[in-house]
mmCIF file of C-alpha atoms in Angstrom:
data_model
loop_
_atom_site.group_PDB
_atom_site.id
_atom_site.type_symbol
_atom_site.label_atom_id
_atom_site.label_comp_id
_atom_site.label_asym_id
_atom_site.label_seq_id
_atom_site.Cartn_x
_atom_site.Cartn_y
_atom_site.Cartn_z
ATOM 1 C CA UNK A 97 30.729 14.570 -39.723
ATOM 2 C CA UNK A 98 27.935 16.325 -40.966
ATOM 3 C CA UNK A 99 24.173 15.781 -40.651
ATOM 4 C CA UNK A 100 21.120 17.083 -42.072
ATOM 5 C CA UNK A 101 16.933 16.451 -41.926
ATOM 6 C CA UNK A 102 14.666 15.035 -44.374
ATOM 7 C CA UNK A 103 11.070 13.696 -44.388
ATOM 8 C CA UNK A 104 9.849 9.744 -46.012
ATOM 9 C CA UNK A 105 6.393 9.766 -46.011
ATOM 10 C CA UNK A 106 4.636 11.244 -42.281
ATOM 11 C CA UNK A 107 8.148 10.574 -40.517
ATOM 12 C CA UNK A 108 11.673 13.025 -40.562
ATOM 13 C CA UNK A 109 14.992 11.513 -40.435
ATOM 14 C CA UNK A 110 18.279 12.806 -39.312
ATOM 15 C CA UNK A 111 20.783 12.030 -41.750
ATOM 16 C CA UNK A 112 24.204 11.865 -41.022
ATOM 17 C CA UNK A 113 26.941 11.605 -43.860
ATOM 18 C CA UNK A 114 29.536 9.176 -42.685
ATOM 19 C CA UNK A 115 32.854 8.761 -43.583
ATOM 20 C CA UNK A 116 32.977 7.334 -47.725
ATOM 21 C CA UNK A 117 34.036 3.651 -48.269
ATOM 22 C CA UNK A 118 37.347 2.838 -49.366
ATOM 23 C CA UNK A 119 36.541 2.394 -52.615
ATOM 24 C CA UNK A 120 34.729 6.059 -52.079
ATOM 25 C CA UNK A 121 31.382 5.187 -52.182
ATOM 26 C CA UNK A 122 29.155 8.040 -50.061
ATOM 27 C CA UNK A 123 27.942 6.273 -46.638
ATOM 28 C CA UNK A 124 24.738 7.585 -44.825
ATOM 29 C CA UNK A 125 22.537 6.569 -41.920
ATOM 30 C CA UNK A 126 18.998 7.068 -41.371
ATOM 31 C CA UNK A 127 17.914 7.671 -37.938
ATOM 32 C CA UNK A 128 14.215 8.008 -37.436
ATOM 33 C CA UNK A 129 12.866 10.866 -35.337
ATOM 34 C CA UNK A 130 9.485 11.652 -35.520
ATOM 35 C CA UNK A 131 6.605 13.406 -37.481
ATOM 36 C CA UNK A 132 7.948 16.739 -37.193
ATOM 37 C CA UNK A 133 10.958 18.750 -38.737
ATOM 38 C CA UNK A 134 11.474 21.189 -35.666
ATOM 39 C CA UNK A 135 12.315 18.010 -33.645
ATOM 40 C CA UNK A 136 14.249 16.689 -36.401
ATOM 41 C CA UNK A 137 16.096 19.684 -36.528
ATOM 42 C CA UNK A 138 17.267 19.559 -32.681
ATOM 43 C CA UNK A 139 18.040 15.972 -32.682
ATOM 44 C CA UNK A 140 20.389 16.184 -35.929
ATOM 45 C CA UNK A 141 22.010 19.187 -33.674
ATOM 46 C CA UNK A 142 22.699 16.942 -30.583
ATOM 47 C CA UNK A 143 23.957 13.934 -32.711
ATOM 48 C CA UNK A 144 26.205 15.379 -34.642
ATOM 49 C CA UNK A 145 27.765 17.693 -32.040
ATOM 50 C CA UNK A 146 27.586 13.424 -30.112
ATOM 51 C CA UNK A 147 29.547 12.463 -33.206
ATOM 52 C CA UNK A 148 32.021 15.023 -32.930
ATOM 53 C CA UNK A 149 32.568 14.625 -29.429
ATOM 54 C CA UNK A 150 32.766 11.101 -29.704
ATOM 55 C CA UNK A 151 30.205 10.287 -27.100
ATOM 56 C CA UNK A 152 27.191 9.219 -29.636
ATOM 57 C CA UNK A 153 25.299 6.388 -28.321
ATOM 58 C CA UNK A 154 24.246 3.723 -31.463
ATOM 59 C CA UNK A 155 20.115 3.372 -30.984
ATOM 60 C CA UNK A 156 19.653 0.077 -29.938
ATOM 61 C CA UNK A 157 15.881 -1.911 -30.351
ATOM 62 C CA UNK A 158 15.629 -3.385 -27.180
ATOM 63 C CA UNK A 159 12.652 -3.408 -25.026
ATOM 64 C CA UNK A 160 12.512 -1.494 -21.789
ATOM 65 C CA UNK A 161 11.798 -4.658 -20.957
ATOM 66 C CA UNK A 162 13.981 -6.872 -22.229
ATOM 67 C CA UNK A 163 16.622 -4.047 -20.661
ATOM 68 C CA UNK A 164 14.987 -4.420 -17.009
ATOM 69 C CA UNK A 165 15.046 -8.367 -17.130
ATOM 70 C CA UNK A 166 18.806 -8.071 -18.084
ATOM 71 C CA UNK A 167 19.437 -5.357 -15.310
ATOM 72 C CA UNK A 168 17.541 -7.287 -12.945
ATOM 73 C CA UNK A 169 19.676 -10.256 -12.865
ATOM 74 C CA UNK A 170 23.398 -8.278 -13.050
ATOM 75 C CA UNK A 171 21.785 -6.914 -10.270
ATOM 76 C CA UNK A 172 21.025 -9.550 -8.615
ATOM 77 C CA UNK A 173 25.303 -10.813 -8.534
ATOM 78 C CA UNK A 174 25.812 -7.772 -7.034
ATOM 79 C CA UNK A 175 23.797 -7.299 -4.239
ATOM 80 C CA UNK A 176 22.449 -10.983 -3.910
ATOM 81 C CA UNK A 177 19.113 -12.747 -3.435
ATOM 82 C CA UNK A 178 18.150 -10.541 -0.762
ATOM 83 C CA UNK A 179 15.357 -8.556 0.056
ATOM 84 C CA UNK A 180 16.446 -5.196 -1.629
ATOM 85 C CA UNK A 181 16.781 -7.704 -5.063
ATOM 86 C CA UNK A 182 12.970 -9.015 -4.580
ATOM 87 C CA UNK A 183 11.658 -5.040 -4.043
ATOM 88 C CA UNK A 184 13.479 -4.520 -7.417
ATOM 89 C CA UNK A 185 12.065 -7.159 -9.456
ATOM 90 C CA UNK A 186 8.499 -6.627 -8.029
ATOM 91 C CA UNK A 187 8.797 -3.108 -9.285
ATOM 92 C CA UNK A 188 10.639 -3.656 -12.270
ATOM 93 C CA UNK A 189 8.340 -7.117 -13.178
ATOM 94 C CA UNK A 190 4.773 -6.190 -11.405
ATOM 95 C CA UNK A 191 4.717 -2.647 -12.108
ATOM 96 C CA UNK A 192 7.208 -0.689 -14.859
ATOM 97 C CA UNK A 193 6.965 -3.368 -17.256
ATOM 98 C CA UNK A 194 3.341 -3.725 -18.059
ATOM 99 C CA UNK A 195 2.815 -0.028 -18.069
ATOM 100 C CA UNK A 196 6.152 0.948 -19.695
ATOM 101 C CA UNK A 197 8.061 -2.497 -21.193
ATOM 102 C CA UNK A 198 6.795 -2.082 -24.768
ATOM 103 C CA UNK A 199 9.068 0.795 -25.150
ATOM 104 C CA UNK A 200 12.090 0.915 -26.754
ATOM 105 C CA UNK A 201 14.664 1.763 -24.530
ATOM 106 C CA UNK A 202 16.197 4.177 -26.564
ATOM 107 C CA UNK A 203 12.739 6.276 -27.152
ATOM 108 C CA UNK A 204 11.258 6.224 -23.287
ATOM 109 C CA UNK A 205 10.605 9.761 -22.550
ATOM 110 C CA UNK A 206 10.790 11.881 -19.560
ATOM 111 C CA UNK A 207 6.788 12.581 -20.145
ATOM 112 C CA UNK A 208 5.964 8.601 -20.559
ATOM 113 C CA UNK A 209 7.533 8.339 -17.058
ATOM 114 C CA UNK A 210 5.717 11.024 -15.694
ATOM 115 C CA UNK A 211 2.833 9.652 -17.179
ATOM 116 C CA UNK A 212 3.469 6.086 -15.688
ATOM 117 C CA UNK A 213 3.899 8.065 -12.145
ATOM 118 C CA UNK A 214 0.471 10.246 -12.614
ATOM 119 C CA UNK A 215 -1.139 6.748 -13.428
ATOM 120 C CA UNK A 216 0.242 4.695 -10.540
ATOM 121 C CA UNK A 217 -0.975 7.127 -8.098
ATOM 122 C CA UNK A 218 -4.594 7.062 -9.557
ATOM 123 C CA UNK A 219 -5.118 2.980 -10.739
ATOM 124 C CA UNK A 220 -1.893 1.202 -9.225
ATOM 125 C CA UNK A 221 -2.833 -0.904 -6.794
ATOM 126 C CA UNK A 222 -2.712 -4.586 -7.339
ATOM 127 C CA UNK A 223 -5.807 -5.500 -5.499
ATOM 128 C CA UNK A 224 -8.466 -3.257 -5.072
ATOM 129 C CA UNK A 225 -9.308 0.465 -6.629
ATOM 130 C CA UNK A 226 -7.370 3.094 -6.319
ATOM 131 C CA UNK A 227 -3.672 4.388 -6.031
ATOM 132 C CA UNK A 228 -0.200 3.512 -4.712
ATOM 133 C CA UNK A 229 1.255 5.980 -2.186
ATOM 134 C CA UNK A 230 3.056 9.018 -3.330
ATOM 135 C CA UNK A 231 6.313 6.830 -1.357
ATOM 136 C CA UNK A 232 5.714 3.826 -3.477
ATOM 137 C CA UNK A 233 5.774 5.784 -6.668
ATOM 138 C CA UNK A 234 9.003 7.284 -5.667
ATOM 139 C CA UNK A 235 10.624 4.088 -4.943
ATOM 140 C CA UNK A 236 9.273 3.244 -8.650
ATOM 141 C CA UNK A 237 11.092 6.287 -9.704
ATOM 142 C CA UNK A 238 14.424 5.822 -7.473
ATOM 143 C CA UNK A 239 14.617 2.116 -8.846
ATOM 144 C CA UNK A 240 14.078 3.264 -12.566
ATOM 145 C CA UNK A 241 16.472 6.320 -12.516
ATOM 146 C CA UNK A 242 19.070 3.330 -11.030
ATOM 147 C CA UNK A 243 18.110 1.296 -13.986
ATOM 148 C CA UNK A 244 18.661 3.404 -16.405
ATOM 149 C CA UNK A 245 21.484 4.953 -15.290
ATOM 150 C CA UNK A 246 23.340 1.836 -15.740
ATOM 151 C CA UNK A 247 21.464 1.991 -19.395
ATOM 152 C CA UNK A 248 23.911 4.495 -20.275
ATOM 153 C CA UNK A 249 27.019 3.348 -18.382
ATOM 154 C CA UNK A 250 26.367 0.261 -21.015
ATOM 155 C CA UNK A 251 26.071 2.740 -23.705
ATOM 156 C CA UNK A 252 22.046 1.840 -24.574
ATOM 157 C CA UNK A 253 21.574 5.010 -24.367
ATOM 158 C CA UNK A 254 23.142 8.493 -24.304
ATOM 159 C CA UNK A 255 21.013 9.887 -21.377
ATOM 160 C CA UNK A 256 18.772 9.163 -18.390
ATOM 161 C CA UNK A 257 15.147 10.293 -18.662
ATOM 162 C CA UNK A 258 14.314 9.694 -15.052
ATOM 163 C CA UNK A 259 16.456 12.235 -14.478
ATOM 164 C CA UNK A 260 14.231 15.017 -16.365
ATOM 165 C CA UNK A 261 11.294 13.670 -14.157
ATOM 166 C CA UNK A 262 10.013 14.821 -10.986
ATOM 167 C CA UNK A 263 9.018 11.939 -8.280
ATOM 168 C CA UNK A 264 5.855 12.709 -6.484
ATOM 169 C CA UNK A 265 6.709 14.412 -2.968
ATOM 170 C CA UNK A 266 4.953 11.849 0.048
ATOM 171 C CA UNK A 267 3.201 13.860 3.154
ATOM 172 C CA UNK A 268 5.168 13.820 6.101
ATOM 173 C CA UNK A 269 3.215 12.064 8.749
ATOM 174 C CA UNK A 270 3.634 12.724 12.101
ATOM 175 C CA UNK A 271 4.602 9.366 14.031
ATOM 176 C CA UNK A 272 2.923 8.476 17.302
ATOM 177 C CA UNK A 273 4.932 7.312 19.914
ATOM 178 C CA UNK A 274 4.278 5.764 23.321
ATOM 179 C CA UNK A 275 4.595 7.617 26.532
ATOM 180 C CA UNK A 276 5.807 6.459 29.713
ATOM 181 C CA UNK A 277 1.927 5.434 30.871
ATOM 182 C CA UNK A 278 1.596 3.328 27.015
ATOM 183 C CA UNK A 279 4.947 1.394 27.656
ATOM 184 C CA UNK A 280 4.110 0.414 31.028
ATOM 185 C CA UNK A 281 1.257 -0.471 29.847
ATOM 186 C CA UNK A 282 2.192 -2.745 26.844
ATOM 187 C CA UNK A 283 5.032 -4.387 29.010
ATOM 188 C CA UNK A 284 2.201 -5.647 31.777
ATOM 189 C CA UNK A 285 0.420 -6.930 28.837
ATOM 190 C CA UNK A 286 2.868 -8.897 27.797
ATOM 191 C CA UNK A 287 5.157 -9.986 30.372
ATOM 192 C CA UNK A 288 5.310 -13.623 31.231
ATOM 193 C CA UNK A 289 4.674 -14.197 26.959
ATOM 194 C CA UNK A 290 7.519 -14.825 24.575
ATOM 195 C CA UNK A 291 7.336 -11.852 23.062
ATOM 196 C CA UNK A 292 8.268 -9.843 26.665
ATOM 197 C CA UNK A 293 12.097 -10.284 26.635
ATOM 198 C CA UNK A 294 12.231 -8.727 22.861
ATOM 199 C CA UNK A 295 10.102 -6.380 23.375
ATOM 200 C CA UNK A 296 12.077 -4.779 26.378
ATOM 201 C CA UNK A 297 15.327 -4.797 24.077
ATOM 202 C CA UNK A 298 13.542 -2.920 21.395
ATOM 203 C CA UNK A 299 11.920 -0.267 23.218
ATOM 204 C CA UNK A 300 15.378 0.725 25.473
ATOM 205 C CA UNK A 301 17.672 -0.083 23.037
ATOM 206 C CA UNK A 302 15.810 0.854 19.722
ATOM 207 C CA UNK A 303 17.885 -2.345 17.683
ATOM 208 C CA UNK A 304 14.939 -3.157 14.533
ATOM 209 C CA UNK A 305 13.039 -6.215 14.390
ATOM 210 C CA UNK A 306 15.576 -8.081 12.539
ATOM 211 C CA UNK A 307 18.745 -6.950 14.301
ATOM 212 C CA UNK A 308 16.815 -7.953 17.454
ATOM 213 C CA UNK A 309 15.714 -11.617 16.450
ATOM 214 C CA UNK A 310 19.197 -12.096 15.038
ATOM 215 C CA UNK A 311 20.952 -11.537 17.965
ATOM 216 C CA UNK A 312 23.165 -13.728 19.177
ATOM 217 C CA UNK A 313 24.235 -14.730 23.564
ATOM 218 C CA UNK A 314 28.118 -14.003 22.016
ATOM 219 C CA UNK A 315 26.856 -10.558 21.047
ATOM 220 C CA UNK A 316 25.857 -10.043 24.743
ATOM 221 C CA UNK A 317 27.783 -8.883 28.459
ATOM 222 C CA UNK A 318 25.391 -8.653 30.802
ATOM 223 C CA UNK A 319 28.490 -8.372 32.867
ATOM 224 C CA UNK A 320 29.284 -4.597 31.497
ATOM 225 C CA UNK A 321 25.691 -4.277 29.980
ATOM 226 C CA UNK A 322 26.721 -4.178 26.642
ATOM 227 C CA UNK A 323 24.795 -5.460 23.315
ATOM 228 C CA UNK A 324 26.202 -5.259 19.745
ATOM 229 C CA UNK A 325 24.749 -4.858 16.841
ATOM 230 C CA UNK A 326 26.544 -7.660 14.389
ATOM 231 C CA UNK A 327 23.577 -8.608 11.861
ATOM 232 C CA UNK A 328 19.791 -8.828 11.059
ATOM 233 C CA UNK A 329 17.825 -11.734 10.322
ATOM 234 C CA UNK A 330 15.761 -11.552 6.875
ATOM 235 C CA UNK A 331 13.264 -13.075 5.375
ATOM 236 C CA UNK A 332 12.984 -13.441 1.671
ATOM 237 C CA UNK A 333 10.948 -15.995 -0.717
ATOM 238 C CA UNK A 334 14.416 -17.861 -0.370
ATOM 239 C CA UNK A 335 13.941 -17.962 3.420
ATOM 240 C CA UNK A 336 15.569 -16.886 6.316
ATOM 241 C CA UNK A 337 19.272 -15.466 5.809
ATOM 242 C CA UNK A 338 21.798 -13.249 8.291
ATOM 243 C CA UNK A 339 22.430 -9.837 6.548
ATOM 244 C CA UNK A 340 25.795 -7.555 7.818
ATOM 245 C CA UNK A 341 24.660 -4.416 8.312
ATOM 246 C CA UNK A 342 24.933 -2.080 5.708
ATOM 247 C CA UNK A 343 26.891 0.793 6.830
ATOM 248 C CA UNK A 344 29.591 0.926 9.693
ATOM 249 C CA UNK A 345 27.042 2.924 11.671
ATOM 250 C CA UNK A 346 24.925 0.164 11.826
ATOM 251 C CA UNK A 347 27.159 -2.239 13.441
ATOM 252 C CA UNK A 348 27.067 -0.782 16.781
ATOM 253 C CA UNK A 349 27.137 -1.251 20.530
ATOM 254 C CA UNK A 350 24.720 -0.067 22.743
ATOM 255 C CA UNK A 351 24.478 0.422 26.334
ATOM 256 C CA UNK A 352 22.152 -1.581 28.533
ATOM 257 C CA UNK A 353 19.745 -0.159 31.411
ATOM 258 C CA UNK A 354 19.990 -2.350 34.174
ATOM 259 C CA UNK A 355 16.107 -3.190 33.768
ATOM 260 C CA UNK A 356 16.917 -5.046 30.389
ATOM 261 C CA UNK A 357 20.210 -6.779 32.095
ATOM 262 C CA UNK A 358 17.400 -8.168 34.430
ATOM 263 C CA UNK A 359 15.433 -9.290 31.992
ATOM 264 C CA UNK A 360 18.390 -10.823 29.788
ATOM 265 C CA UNK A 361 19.237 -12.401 32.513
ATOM 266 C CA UNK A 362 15.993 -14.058 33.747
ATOM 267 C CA UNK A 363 15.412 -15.140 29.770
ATOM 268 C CA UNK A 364 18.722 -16.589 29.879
ATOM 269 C CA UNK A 365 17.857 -18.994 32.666
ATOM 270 C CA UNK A 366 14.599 -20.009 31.255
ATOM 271 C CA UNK A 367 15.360 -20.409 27.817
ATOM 272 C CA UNK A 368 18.525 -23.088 29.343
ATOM 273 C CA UNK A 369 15.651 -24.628 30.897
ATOM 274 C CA UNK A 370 13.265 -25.072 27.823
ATOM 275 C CA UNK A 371 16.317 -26.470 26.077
ATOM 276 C CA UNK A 372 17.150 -29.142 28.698
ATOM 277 C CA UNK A 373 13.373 -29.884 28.658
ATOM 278 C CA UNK A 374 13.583 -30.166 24.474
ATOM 279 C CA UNK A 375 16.174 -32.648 24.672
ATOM 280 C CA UNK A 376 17.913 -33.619 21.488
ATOM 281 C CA UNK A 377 15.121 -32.340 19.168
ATOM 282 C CA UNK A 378 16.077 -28.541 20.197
ATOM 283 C CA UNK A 379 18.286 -26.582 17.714
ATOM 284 C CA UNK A 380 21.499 -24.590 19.402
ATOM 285 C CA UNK A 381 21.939 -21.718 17.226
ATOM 286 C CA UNK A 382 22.909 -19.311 19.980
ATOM 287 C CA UNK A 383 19.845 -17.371 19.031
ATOM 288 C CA UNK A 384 18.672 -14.772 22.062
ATOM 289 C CA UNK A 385 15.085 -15.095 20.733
ATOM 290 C CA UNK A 386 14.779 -18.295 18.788
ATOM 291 C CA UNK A 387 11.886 -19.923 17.655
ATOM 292 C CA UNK A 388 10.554 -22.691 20.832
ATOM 293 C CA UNK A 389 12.579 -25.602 19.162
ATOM 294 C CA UNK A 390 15.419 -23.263 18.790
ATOM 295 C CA UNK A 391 15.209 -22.216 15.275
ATOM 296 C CA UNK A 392 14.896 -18.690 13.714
ATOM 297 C CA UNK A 393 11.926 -16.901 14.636
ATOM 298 C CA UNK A 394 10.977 -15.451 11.656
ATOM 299 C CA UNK A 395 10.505 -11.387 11.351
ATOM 300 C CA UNK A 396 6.564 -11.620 10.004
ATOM 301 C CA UNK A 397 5.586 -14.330 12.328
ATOM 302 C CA UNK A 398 6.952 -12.222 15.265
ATOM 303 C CA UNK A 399 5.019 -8.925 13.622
ATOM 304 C CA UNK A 400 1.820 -11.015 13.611
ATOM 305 C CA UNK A 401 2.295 -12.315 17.332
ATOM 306 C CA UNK A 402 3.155 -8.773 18.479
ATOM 307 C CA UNK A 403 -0.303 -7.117 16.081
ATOM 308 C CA UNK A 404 -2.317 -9.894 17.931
ATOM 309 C CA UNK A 405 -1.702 -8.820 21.452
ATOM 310 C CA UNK A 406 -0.450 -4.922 21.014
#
């Protein structure tokens, strides 16, 4: 096939010459490019060398928008209603869209994403002046580049711009830990509270707050001080949900020190007693650190208890 530029009014074209009609009638198709021949020139280049190849990519008119809402829920069969799906569609619906969604997909530039990234950091929050985080912006970035990489798996488009852009680089911050004098410390603070028994897990075992609070008495032996590592309790807008862990590395057992086999052991025996105390009205979900009724005790309401008297 063979291609070649010309102008209508302010705007060039690529025209390609396509094969003739039966009856042999001459074929051509007008792509639009933009208001200057130079660019013209290099797109008719790549789409006819596209042609050739067979790997051209039709222009389509959708939205980046429309493209993200479609994305958003094949993504969602995929990975589920989870909270990785909710951090998408926050991005995606609160953020990329109203900056970016107007767009057709096919014409969204490497420089209108840099753009979008440049303005993010300077206006982006949501409530109150200023900027998001150079992280935040790169989790914009990592979410789009996934996007529209599946753009062009689906043949929307022949290439990714995200991947022509640069994601702002966050400043490593050192992380304060707690010495010996801070943990003893925190631990007289709070033992004889709920939160005590949890606490001493996640400081000797380092399990998260959700593998923690989603541990189960059958994912215990206090006999050979062992504790493994089976799921992690979530919390979406849906509610509270187990999650496997997502890599074989993080299903894992971990050794116990024989101060949290204590400890286990004396939460054991009172939580059996709150539960005969509770009667009927207590749930049994085999839950090491349930709720008082028995129930899940849910990840934010144990982050709030734990920012209250840390």
């Amino acid at each position: 096939m063979k291609g070649h530029v010309r102008k209508r009014g302010s705007t060039w074209y690529v025209v390609v010459e396509l094969p003739r009609t039966p009856d042999g009638a001459r074929r051509q198709k007008w792509i639009p490019v933009g208001p200057t021949k130079k660019a013209a020139q290099r797109e008719c280049a790549r789409i006819v060398d596209e042609l050739h190849k067979g790997s051209y990519v039709e222009p389509t008119d959708v939205s980046l928008a429309e493209f993200l809402t479609k994305w958003l829920a094949s993504h969602q069969t995929s990975i589920g209603a989870g909270k990785t799906y909710y951090r998408y569609e926050d991005i995606c619906l609160k953020y990329i869209s109203p900056r970016l969604g107007h767009i057709p997909l096919a014409k969204l530039s490497p420089l209108e994403i840099q753009d979008y990234y440049a303005w993010e950091m300077e206006h982006g929050r949501r409530r109150g002046e200023g900027g998001l985080s150079a992280q935040t912006v790169k989790h914009h970035h990592a979410v789009l580049k996934k996007a529209l990489a599946q753009a062009v798996k689906w043949r929307l488009i022949p290439y990714n711009p995200a991947d022509a852009v640069e994601p702002p680089r966050p400043v490593q911050q050192e992380m304060n830990t707690l010495d010996r004098t801070s943990v003893d410390a925190l631990l007289e603070e709070l033992r004889g509270r709920r939160l005590y028994a949890p606490v001493v897990v996640a400081l000797t075992t380092g399990a998260r707050r959700g593998e923690i609070l989603g541990l189960k008495w059958r994912d215990l032996d206090l006999d050979k001080a062992t504790l493994t590592i089976r799921r992690s309790l979530e919390q979406t807008r849906d509610g509270l949900r187990f999650k496997d862990p997502k890599t074989k590395k993080s299903r894992r057992t971990i050794a116990l020190p024989d101060m949290t086999v204590k400890v286990l052991n004396a939460h054991r025996i009172e939580q059996a007693l709150r539960r005969l105390a509770a009667g009927d009205v207590y749930e049994d979900n085999d839950l090491v650190f349930p709720n008082p009724s028995g129930g899940f005790w849910k990840p934010d309401s144990f982050s709030s208890s734990f920012a209250a008297t840390a």
